[in-house]
Coordinates of C-alpha atoms and ligand atoms in Angstrom, one line a residue:
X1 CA -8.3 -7.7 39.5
X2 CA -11.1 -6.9 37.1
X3 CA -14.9 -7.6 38.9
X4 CA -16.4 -7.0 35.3
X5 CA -16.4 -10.1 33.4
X6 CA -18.7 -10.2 30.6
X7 CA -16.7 -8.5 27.6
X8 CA -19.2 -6.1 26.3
X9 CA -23.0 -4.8 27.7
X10 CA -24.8 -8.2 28.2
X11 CA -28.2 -7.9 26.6
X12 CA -29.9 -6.7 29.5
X13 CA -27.5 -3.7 30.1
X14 CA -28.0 -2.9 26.6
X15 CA -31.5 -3.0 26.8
X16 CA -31.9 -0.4 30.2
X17 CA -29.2 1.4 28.4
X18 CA -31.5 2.1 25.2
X19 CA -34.7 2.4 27.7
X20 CA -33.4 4.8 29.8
X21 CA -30.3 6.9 28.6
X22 CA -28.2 4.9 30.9
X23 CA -26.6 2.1 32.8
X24 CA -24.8 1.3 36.0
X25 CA -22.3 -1.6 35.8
X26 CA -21.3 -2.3 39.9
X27 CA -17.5 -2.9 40.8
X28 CA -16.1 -2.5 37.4
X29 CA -12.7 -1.0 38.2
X30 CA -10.7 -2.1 41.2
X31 CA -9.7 0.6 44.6
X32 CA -6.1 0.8 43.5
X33 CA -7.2 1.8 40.3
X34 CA -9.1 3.9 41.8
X35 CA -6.6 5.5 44.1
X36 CA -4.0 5.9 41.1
X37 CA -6.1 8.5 39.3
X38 CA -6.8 10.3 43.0
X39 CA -2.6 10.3 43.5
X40 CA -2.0 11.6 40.1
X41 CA -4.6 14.2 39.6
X42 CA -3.7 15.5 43.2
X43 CA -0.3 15.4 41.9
X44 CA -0.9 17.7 39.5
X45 CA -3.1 20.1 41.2
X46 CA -0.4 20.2 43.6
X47 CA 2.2 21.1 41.2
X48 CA 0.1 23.3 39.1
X49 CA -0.3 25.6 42.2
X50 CA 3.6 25.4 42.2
X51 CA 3.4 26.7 39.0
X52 CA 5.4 23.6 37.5
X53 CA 4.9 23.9 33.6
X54 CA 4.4 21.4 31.1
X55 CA 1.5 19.4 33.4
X56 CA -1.1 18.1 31.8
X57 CA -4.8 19.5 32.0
X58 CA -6.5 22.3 32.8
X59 CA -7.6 22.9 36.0
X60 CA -10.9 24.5 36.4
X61 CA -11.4 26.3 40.3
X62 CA -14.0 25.8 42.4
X63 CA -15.6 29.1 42.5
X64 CA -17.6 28.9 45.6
X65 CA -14.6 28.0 47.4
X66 CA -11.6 29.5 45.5
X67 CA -10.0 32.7 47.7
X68 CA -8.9 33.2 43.4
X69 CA -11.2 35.1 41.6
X70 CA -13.6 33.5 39.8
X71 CA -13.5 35.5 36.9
X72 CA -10.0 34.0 35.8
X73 CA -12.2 30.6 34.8
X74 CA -10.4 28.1 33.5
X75 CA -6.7 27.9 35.2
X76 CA -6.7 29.9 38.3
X77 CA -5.7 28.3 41.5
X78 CA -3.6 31.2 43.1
X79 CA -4.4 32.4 46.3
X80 CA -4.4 29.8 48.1
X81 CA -5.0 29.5 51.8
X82 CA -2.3 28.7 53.9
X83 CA -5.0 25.9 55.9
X84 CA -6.2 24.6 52.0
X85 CA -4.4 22.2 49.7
X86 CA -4.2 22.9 46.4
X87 CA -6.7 20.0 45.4
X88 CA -8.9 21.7 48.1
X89 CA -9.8 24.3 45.6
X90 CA -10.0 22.6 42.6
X91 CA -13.8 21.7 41.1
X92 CA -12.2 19.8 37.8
X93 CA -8.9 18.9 35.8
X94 CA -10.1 18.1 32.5
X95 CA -8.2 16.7 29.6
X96 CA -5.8 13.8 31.2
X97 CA -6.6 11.2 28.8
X98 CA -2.9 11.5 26.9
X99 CA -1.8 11.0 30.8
X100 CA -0.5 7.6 32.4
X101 CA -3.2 5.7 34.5
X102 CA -6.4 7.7 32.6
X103 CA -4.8 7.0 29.2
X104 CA -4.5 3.7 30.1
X105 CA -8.3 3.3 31.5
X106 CA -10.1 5.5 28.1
X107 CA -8.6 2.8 25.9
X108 CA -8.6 -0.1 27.9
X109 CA -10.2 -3.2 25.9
X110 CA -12.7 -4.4 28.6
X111 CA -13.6 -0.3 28.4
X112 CA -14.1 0.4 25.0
X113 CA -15.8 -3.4 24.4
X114 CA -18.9 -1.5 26.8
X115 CA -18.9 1.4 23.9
X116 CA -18.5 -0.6 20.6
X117 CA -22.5 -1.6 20.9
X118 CA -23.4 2.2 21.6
X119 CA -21.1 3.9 19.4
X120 CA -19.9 1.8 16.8
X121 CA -16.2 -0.3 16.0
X122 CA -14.1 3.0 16.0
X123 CA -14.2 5.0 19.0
X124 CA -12.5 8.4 19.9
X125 CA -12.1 9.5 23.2
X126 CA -12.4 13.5 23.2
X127 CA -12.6 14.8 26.7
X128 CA -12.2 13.9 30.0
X129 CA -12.6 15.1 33.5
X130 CA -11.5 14.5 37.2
X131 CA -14.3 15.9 39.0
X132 CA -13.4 16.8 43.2
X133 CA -16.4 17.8 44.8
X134 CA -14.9 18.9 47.7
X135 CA -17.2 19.6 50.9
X136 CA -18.8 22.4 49.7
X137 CA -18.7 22.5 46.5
X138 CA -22.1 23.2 44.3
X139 CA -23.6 20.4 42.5
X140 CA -24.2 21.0 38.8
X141 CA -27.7 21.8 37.6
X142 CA -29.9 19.6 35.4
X143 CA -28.5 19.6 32.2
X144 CA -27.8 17.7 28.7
X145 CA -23.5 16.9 27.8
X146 CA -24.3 17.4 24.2
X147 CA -25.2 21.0 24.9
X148 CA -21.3 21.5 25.0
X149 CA -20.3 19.4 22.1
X150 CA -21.5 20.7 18.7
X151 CA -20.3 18.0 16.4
X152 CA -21.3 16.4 12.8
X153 CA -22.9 13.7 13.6
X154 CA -24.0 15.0 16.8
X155 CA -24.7 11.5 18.4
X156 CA -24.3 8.9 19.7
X157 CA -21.7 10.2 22.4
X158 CA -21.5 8.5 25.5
X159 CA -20.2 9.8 29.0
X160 CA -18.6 7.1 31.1
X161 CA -18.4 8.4 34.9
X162 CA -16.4 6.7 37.4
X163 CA -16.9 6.5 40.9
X164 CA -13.7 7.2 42.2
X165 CA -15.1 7.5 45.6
X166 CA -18.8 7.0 47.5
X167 CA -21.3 8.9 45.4
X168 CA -24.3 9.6 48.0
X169 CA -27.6 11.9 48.1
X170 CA -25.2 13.4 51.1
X171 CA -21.8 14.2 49.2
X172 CA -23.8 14.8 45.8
X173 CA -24.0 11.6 43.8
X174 CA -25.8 12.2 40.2
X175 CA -29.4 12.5 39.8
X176 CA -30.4 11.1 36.3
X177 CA -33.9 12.1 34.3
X178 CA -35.0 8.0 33.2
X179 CA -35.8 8.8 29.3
X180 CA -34.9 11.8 28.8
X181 CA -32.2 11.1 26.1
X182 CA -34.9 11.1 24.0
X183 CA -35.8 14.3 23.8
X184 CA -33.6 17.0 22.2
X185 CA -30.9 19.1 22.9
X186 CA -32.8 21.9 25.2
X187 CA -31.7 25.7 25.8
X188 CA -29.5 25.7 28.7
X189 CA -29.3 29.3 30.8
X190 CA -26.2 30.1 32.7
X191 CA -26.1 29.1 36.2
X192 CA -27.6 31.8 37.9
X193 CA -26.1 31.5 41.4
X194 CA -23.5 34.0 42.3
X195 CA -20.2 32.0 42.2
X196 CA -21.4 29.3 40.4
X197 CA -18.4 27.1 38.2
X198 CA -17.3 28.6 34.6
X199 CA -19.6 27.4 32.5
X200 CA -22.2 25.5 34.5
X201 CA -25.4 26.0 32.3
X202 CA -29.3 24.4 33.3
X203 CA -32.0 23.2 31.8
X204 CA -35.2 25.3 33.2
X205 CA -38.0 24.3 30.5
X206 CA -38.5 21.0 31.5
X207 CA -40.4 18.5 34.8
X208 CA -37.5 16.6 36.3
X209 CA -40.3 15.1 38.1
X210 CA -39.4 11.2 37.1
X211 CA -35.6 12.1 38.4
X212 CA -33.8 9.7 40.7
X213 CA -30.3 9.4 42.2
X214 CA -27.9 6.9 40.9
X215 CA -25.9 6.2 44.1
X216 CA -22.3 4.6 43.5
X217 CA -19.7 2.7 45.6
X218 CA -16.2 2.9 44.7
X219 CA -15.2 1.5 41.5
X220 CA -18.8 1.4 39.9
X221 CA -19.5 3.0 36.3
X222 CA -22.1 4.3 34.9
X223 CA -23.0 4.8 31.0
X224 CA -25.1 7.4 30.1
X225 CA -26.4 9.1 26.2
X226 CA -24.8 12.5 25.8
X227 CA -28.8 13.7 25.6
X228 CA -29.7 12.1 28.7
X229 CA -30.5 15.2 31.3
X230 CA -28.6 14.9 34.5
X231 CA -27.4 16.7 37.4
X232 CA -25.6 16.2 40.3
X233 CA -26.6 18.3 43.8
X234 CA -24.3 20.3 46.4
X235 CA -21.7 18.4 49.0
X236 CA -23.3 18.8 51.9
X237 CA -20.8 16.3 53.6
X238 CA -17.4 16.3 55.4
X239 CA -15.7 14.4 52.6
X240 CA -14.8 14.4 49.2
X241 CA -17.1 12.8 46.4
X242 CA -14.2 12.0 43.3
X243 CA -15.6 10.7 39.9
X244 CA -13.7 10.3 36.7
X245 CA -15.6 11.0 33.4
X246 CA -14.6 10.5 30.1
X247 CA -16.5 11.2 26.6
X248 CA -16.2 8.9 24.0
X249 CA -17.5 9.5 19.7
X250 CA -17.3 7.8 16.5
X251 CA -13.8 8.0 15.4
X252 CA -14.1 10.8 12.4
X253 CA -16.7 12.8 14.6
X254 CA -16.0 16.9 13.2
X255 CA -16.0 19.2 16.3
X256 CA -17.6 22.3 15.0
X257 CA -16.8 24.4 17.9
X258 CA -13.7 25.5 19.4
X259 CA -13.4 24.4 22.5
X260 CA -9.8 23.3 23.2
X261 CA -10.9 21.3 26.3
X262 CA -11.7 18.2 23.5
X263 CA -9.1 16.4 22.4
X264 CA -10.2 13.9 19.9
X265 CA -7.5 11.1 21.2
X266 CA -8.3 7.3 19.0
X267 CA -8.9 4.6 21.4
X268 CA -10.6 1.8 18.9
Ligands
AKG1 O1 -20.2 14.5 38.7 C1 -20.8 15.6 38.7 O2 -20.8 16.3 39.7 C2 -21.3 16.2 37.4 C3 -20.9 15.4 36.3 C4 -21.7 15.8 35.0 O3 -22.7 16.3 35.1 C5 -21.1 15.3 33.8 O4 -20.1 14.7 33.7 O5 -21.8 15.7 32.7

């Protein structure tokens, strides 16, 4: 059963959204729904590590708490510990919206409907991303998603984040910058902490001072601007914080790089 039931932002969500960079929408998607993408991505971390081929994703370690070495980036789980599951280890699978029960959420009417007033009537849907957080694992530092996507136009792109379970200043829920996707695209630096994620980059030139923490229950959503800065801080708990985040743009948006984690998949 759906909780949402205005189709679309109502005026009011719209309006935070354009004030500041983004909005939380309580109890959109429903605990089995919730528990479907947990089952399946654990599913194929598990059989990944098993070294099952033809999965989809790419799994990315996480390097503070990977026995793999770091260094093999995108892709590595071996080495696991006898006393770890595979999904232990992993920080993020990213590109699962071809796949079942994710597919089935990025093009989802009542989903898209949120977008069409951000984006516009065609909508692509070019990357998406289970995100673990096991206890343990690093938060990751204050930064801007449109850093990573260097496309013509470069906005508007929109990250829809999931809470797939609890988000909380104790298990490292988001912390959000009120505004801030109206500056520009900053210089990022690499995260400098020794065994930091592949590819975790941070924004040092700027007061976060105005931040706060967007704390979700299962099943909430939140819609934030691709220049919005954000980060999300260190599990410091006993239990896993799970979010599932996709990235949606205008349908024709040119990827200029070459990352092969987006997959520019037409939802709209
Ligand atoms: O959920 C997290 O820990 C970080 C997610 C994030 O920063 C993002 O999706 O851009």
């Amino acid at each position: 059963m759906q909780v949402q039931t205005i189709q679309g932002l109502s005026a009011g969500q719209q309006a935070h959204y354009s004030e500041h960079g983004f909005v939380r929408l309580p109890g959109f998607e429903d605990a089995a729904s919730c528990r479907r993408m947990l089952d399946r991505v654990v599913e194929i971390a598990r059989a990944r590590a098993d070294r099952v081929s033809g999965l989809p994703g790419f799994v990315l370690p996480e390097s503070n708490l990977a026995a793999s070495d770091p260094a093999e980036g995108v892709d590595g789980v071996d080495g696991v510990e006898p006393d770890r599951r595979p999904e232990d280890l992993v920080a993020k699978v990213f590109g699962l919206h071809r796949d079942g029960v994710f597919a089935e959420f990025a093009a989802r009417r009542a989903v898209t409907d949120l977008l069409v007033g951000l984006i516009g009537p065609s909508l692509d849907c070019f990357l998406s991303q289970f995100i673990f957080k096991n206890p343990g694992a690093w938060g990751q530092p204050w930064h801007q998603d449109s850093f990573y996507f260097p496309f013509d136009p470069p906005r508007p792109i929109v990250g829809v984040w999931l809470a797939v379970t609890e988000a909380t200043l104790e298990n490292g829920c988001l912390h959000v910058l009120p505004g801030s996707h109206r500056e520009p695209v900053h210089g990022h630096v690499a995260d400098r902490r020794p065994g930091a994620n592949y590819g975790y980059v941070e924004i040092v030139d700027h007061d976060m001072g105005g931040a706060r923490p967007v704390l979700m229950d299962p099943g909430d959503l939140l819609l934030f601007d691709s220049h919005l800065m954000h980060r999300s801080t260190d599990n410091r708990s006993g239990g896993r914080r799970a979010a599932m985040v996709f990235h949606y743009a205008a349908t024709g948006t040119a990827d200029l790089g070459r990352n092969r984690i987006n997959d520019f998949v037409s939802v709209r």
